[in-house]
CSV table of C-alpha atoms and ligand atoms in Angstrom, one decimal:
chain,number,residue,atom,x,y,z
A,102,UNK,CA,192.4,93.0,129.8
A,103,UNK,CA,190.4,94.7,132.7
A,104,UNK,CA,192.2,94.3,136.3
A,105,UNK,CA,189.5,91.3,137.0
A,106,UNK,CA,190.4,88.8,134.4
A,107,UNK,CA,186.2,87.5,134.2
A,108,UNK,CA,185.3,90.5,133.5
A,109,UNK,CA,186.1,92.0,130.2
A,110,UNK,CA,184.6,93.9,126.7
A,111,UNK,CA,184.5,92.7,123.1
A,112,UNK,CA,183.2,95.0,120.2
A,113,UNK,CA,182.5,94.6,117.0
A,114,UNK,CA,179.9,93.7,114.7
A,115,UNK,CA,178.1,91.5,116.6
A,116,UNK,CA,175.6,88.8,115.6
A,117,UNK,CA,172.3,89.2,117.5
A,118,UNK,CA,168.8,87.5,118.0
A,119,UNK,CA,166.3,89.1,115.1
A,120,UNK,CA,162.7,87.8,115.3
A,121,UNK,CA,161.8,84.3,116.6
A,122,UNK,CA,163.8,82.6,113.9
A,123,UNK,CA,166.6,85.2,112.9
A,124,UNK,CA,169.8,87.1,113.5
A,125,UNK,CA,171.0,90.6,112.5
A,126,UNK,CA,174.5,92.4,112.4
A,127,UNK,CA,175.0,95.5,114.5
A,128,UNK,CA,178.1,97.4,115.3
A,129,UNK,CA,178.1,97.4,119.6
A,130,UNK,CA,180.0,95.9,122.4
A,131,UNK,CA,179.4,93.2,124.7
A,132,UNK,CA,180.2,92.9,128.4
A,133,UNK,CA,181.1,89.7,129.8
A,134,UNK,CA,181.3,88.8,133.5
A,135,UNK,CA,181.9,85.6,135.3
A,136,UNK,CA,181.4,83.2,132.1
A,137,UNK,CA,177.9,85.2,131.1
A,138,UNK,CA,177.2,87.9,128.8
A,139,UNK,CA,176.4,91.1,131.4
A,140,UNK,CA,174.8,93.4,128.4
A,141,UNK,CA,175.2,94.6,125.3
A,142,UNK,CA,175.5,98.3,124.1
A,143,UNK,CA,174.5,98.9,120.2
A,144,UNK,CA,176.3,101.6,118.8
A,145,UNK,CA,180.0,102.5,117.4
A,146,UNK,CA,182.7,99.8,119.1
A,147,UNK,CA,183.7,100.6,123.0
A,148,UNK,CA,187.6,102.8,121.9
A,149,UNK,CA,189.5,100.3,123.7
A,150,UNK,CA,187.7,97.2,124.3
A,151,UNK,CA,189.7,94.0,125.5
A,152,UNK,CA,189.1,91.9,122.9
A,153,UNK,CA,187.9,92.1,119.1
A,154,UNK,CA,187.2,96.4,117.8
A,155,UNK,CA,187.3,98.3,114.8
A,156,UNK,CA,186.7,95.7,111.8
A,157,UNK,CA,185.9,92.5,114.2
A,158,UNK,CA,182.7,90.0,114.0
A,159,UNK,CA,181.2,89.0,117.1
A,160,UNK,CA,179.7,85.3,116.7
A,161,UNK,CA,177.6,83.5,119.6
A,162,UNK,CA,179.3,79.8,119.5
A,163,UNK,CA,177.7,77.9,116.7
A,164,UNK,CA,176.3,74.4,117.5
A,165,UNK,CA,176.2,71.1,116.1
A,166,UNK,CA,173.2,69.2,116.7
A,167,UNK,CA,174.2,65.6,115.0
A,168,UNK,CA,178.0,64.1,115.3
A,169,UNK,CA,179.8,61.1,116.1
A,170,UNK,CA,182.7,61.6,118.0
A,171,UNK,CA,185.0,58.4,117.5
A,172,UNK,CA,184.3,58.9,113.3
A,173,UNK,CA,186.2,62.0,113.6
A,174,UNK,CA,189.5,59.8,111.9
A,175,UNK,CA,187.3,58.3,109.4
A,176,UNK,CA,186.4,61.0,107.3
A,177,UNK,CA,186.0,60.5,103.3
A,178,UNK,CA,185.9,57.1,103.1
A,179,UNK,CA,184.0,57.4,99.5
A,180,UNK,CA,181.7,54.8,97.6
A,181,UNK,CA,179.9,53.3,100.2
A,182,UNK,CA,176.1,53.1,100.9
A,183,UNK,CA,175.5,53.5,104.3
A,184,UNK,CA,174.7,50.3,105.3
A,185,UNK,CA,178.1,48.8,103.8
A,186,UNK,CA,179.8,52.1,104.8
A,187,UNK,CA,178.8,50.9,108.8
A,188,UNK,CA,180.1,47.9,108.7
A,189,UNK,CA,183.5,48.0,106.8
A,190,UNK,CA,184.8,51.4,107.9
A,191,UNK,CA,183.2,52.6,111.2
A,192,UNK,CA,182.3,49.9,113.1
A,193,UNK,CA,185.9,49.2,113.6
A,194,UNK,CA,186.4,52.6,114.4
A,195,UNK,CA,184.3,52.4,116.9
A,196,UNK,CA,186.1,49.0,118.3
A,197,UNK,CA,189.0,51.1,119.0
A,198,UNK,CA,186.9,53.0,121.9
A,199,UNK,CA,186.9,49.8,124.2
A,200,UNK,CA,190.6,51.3,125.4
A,201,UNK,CA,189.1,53.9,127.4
A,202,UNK,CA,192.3,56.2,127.0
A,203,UNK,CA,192.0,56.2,123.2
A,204,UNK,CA,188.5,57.8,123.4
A,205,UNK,CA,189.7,60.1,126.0
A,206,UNK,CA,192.4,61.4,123.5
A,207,UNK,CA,190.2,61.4,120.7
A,208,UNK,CA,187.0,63.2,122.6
A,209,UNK,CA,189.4,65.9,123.3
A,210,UNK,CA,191.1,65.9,120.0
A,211,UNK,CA,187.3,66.2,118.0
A,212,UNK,CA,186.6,68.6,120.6
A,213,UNK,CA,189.7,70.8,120.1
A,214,UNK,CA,188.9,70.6,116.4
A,215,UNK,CA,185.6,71.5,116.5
A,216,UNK,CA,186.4,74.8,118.8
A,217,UNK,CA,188.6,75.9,116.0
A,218,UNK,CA,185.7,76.0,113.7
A,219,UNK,CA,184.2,78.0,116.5
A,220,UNK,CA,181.5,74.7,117.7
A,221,UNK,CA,181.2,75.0,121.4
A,222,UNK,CA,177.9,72.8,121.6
A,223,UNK,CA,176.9,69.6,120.1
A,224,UNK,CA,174.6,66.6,120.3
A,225,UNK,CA,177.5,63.6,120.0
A,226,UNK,CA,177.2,60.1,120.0
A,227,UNK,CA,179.9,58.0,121.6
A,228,UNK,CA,180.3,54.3,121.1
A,229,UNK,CA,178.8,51.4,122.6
A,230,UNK,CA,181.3,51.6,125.5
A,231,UNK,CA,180.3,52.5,129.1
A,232,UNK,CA,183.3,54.0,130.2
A,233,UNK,CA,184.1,55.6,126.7
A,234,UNK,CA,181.4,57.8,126.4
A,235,UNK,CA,181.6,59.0,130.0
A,236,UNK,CA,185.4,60.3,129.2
A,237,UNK,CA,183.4,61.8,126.3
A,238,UNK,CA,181.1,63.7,128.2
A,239,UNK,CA,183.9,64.8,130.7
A,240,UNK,CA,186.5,65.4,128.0
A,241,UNK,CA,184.0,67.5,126.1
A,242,UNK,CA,182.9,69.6,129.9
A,243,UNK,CA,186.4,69.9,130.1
A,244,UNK,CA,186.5,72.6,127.5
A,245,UNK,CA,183.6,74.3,128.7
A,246,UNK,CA,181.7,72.6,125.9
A,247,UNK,CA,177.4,72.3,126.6
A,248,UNK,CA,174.9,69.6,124.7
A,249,UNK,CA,175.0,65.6,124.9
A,250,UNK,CA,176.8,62.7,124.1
A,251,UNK,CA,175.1,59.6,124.2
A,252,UNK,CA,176.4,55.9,124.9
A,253,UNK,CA,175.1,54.3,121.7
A,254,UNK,CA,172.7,51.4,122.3
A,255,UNK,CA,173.1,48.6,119.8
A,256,UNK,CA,172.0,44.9,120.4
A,257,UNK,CA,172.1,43.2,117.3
A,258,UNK,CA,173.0,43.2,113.7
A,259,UNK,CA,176.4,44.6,114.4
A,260,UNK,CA,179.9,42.9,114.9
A,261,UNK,CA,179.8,41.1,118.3
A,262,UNK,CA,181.9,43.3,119.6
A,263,UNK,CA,179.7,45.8,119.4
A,264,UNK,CA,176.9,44.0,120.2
A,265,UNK,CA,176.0,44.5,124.6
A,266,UNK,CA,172.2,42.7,125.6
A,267,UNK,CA,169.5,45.4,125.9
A,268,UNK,CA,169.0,44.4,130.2
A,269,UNK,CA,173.1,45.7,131.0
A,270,UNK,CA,173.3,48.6,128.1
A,271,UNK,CA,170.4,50.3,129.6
A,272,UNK,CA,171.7,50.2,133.2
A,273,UNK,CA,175.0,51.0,131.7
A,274,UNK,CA,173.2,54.4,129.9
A,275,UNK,CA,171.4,55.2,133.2
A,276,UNK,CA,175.1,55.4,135.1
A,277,UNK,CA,175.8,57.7,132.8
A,278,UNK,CA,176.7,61.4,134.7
A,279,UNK,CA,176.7,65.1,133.4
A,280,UNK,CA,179.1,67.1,134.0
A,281,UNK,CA,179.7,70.9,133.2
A,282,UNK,CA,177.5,71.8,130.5
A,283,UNK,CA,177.5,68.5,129.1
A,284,UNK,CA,174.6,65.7,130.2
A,285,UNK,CA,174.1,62.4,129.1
A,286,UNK,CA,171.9,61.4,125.7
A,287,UNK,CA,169.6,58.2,125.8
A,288,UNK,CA,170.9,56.9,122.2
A,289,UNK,CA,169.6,53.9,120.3
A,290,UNK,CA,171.8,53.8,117.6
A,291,UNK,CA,169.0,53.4,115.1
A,292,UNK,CA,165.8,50.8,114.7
A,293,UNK,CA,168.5,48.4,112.0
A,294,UNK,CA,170.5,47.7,115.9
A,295,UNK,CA,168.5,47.7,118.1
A,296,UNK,CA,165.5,45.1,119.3
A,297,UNK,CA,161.5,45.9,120.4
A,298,UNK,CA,163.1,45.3,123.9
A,299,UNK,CA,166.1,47.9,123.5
A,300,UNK,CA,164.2,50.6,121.9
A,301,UNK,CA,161.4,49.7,124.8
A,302,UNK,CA,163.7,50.0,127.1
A,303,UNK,CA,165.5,53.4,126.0
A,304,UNK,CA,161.8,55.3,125.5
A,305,UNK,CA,161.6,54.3,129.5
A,306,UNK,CA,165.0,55.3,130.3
A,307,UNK,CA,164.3,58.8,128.6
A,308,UNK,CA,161.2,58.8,130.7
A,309,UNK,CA,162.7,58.3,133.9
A,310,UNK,CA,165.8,60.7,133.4
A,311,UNK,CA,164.3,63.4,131.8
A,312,UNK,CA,167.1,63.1,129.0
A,313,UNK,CA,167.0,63.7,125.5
A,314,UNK,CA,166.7,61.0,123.3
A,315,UNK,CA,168.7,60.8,120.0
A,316,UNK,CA,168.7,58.3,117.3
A,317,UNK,CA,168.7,58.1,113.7
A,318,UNK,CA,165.4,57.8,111.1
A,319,UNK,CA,165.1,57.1,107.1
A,320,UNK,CA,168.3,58.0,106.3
A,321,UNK,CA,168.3,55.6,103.1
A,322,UNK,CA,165.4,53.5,101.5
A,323,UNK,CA,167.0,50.3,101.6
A,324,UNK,CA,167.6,51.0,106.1
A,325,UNK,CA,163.7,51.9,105.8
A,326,UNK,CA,163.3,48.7,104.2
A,327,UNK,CA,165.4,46.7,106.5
A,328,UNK,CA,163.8,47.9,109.5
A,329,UNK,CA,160.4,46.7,108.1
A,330,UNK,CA,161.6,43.6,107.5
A,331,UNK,CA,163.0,43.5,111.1
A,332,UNK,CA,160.4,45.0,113.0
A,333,UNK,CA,157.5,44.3,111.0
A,334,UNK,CA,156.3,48.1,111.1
A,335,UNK,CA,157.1,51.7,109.3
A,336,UNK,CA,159.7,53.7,110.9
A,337,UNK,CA,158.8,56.0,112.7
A,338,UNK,CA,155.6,53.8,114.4
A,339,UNK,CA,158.6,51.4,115.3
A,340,UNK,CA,159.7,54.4,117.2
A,341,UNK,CA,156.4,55.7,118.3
A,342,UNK,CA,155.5,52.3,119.7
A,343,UNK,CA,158.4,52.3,121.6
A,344,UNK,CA,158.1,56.2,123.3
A,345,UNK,CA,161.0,57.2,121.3
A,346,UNK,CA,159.2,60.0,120.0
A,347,UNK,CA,159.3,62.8,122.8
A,348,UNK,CA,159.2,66.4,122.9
A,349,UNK,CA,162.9,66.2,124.0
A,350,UNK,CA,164.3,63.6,121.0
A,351,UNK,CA,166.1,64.7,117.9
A,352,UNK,CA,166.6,62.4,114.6
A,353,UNK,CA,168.8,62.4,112.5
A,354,UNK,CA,168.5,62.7,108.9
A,355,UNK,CA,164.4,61.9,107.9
A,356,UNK,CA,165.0,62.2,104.2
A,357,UNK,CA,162.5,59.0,103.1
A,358,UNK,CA,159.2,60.4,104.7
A,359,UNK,CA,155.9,60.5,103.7
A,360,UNK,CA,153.2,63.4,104.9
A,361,UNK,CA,151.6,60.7,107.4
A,362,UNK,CA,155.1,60.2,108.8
A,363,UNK,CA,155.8,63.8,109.0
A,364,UNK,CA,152.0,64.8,110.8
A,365,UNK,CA,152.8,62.1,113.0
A,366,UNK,CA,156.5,63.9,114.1
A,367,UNK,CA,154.8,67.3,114.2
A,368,UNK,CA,153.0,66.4,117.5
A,369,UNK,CA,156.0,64.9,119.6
A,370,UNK,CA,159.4,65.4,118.5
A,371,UNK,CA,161.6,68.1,118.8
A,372,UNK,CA,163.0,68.0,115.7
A,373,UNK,CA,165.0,65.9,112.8
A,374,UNK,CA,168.5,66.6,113.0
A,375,UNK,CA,169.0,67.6,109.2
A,376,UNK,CA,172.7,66.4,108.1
A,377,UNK,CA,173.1,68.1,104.3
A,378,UNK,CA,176.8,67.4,104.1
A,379,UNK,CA,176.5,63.6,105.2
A,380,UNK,CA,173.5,63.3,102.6
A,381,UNK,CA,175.5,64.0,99.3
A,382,UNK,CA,178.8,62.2,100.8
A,383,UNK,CA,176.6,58.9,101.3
A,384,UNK,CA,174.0,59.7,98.2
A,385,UNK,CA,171.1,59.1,100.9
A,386,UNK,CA,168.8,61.8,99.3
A,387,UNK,CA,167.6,65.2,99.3
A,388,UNK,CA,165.9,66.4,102.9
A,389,UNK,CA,162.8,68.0,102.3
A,390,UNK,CA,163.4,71.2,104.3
A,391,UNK,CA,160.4,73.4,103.2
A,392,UNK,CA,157.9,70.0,103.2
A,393,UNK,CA,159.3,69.0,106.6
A,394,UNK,CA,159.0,72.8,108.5
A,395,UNK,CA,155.9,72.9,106.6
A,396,UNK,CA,154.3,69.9,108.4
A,397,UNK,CA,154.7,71.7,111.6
A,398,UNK,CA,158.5,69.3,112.5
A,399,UNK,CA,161.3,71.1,113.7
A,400,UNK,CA,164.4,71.2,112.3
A,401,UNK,CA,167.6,71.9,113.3
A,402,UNK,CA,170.7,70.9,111.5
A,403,UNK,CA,173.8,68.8,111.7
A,404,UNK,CA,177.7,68.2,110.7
A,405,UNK,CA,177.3,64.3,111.4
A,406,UNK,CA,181.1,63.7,111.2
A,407,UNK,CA,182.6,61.4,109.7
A,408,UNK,CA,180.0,60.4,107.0
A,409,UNK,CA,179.5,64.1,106.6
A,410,UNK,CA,183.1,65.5,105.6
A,411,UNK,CA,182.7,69.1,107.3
A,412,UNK,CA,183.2,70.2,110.8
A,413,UNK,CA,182.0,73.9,110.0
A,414,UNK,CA,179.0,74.5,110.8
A,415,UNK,CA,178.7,77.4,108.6
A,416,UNK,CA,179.6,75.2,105.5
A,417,UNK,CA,177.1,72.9,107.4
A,418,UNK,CA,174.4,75.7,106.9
A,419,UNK,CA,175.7,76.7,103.3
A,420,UNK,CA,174.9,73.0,102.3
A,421,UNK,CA,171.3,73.0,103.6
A,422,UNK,CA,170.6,76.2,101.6
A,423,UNK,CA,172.3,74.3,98.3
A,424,UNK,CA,170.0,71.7,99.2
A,425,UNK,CA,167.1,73.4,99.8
A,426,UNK,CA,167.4,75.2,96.6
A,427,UNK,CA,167.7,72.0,94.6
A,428,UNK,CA,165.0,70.8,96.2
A,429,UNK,CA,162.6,74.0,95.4
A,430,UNK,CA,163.4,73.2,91.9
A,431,UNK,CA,161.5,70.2,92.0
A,432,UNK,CA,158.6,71.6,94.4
A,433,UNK,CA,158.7,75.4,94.2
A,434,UNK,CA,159.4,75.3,98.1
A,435,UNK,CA,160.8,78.8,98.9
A,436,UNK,CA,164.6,77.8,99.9
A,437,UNK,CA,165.2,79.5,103.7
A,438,UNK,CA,166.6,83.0,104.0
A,439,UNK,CA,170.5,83.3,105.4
A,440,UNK,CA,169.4,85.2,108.5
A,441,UNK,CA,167.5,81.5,109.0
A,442,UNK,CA,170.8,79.3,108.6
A,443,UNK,CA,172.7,81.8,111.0
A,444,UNK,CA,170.2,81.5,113.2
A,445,UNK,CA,170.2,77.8,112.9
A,446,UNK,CA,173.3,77.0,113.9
A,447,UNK,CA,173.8,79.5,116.6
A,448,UNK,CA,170.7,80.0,118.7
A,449,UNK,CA,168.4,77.7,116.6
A,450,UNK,CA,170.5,74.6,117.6
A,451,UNK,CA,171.4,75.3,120.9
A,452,UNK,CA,167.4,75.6,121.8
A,453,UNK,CA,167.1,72.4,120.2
A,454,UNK,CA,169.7,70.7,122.2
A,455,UNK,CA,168.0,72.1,125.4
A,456,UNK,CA,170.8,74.8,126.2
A,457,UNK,CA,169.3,77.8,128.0
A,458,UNK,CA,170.1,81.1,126.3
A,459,UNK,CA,172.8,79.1,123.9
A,460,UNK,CA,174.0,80.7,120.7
A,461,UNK,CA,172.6,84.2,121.2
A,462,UNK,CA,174.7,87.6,123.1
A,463,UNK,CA,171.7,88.3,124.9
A,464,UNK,CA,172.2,89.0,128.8
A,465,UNK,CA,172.4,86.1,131.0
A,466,UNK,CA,173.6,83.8,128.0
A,467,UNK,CA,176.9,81.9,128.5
A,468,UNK,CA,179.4,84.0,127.4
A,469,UNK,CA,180.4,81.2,124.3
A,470,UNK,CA,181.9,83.4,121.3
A,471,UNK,CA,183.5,82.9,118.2
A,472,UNK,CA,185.9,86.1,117.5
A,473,UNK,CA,186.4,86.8,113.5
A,474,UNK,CA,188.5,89.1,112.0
A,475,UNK,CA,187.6,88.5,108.2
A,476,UNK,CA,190.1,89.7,105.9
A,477,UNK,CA,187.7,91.7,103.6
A,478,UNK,CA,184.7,93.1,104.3
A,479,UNK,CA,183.3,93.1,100.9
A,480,UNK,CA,179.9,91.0,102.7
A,481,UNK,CA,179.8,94.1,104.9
A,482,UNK,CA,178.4,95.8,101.7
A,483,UNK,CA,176.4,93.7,100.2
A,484,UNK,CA,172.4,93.9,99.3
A,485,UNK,CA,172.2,91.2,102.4
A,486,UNK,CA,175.6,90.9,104.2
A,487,UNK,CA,174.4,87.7,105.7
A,488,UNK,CA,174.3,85.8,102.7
A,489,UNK,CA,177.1,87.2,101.5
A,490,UNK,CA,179.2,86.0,104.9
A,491,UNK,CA,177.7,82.8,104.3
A,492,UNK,CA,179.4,82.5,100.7
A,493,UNK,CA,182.4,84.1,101.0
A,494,UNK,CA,183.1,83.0,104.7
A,495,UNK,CA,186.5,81.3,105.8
A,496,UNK,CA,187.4,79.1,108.7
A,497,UNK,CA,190.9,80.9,108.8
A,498,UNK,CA,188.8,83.9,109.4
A,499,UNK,CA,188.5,82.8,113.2
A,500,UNK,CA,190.8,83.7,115.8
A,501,UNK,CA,189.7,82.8,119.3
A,502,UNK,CA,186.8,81.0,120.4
A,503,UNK,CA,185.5,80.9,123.9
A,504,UNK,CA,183.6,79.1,126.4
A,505,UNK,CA,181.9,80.6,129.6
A,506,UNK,CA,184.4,83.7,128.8
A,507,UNK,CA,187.6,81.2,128.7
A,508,UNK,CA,189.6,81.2,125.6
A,509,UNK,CA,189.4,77.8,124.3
A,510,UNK,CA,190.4,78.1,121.1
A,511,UNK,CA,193.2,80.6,119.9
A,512,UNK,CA,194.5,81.2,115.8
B,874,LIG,ZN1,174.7,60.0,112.4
């Protein structure tokens, strides 16, 4: 290490900002000082650098832009459709979160576990449970982690427990404090839990905070159904009607959309939070990727733990090109390019959860890295080595992961 322990080199091949919407590979060395990214020099690896060198890959932290914290220990549980799957396996999950403790633990335990798969942002939902999410949101800051976590607004059909009245969940959300890099969500679970008066509500609590809203939308067609029956109205007017749909709000899933839905989304939101992993776990349907960035929507993309199995975000990405090429054989959609999904879930996602300068090495950006050390370099070869790291990539590969320059994570 230098004599001044913030300030310190890594080379390698680094992953860099190409284009609006891209990333390229290039051999260089990056100088980090006081928890930012100084510079960056192209050109053969620094001789001696303090970290990373000679047969290393540089990675901006990835981010996750759709997860649920306390489903972390409720991963796999098969053959459910995603109504059922609520109500028998993670709404008693999320019971466990009224012991404050317990979601302290298990914010920094999902947290730990996603900085090994080099995730150092995120757009979380908590639980119901005031002071649950705020040990979230201060669990997750403690690890120099950046994006949201929302206290999930549900007032009615749910178990009781679950259950708080729209008047003292929305003064509850509004205590909410940021801390670190982490800031507060306003989170209607989705329209199934949540009355005219909550969602109401939550669009003016957005309003007056200036946070970002997130919620779920047409993940499945019988929770599109339901929520006609309930509210009377499609989807996404339920959540028009109710300000929900902001430049600032992400939602998860929109797989059952039609082009009216989507024109109407192209002129407020920020993006649907695209879960590919979650989909085939919970058979919800196919996203229309191409259809949906077509429309003029944004999209970024998503882990959603625990109905999606994966906490890599690169098997994350991997999925939404599988996906995506299914899809094109039903519509001839051009399936994205891998630079795309790189740039997705590094600098892509952080943008979209509001993170200035996240997931890219440019100067000024928090100095959040992932440190590789692949053990072939067979994808350094290939016709395009950035779908070929996409394939062949490994979790093990990773050996350190940082936040604002602060070894987080270590192999
Ligand atoms: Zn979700």
């Amino acid at each position: 290490m230098s004599a001044r322990p913030d300030t310190f080199t890594i080379a390698g091949t680094l992953m860099v900002p190409h284009g609006a919407e891209g990333v390229r590979l290039v051999e260089g060395t990056l100088f980090v000082r006081e928890g930012r990214v100084e510079g960056m020099r192209e050109g053969p690896p620094a001789a001696a650098p303090d970290m990373g060198g000679e047969g290393w890959l540089v990675l901006p932290g990835l981010a996750d832009c759709h997860l649920h914290l306390p489903q972390f220990d409720s991963i796999g549980a098969d053959g459910l459709e995603l109504l059922d799957w609520l109500e028998s396996v993670i709404f008693p999950a999320e019971m466990r979160w009224a012991d404050t403790d317990f979601a302290r633990e298990m914010s920094l335990k999902a947290a730990r576990e996603l900085l090994s798969f080099g995730t150092t942002a995120v757009g979380a939902y908590a639980t119901v449970h005031h002071e649950g999410t705020q040990a979230a949101i201060d669990a997750l800051a403690s690890l120099g982690m950046r994006g949201v976590v929302g206290q999930v607004l549900m007032d009615q059909n749910a178990p009781g427990d679950l259950l708080v009245p729209a008047s003292a969940a929305l003064s509850q959300a509004m205590a909410l404090r940021g801390c670190g890099g982490m800031m507060p969500a306003v989170t209607p679970r989705f329209a199934v839990s949540c009355s005219e008066k909550l969602l109401r509500g939550a669009g003016e609590l957005a309003a007056k905070t200036g946070w970002m809203i997130q919620t779920h939308l047409a993940e499945t067609e019988r929770e599109c159904e339901y929520v006609r029956t309930i509210h009377g109205a499609a989807y996404v007017e339920v959540y028009r009607a109710a300000g929900l749909l902001t430049p600032a709000t992400l939602l998860g899933h929109g797989i059952h959309l039609d082009e009216r839905d989507l024109s109407t989304l192209a002129t407020c939101v920020a993006g649907i939070a695209h879960c590919p992993t979650a989909n085939t776990f919970l058979s919800a349907g196919e996203f229309r990727l191409a259809a949906t960035l077509h429309a003029g929507v944004g999209v970024c993309v998503g882990s959603d733990v625990g109905a999606g199995p994966d906490r890599s975000m690169v098997r994350v990405a991997r999925a939404m090109l599988e996906t995506a090429k299914r899809v094109a054989l039903k519509d001839a959609s051009a399936p994205p390019t891998a630079s795309w999904c790189w740039w997705r879930i590094t600098g892509g996602n952080a943008a979209a959860l509001g993170i200035a300068q996240g997931g890219t090495l440019e100067a000024g950006a928090p100095a959040d890295l992932v440190l590789v050390r692949p053990t072939t370099d067979a994808w350094s070869r290939a016709a395009d080595p950035l779908s070929a790291l996409l394939y062949s990539w490994d979790d093990r590969w990773i050996k350190a992961t940082l936040t604002g320059g602060r070894r987080v994570f270590e192999a």
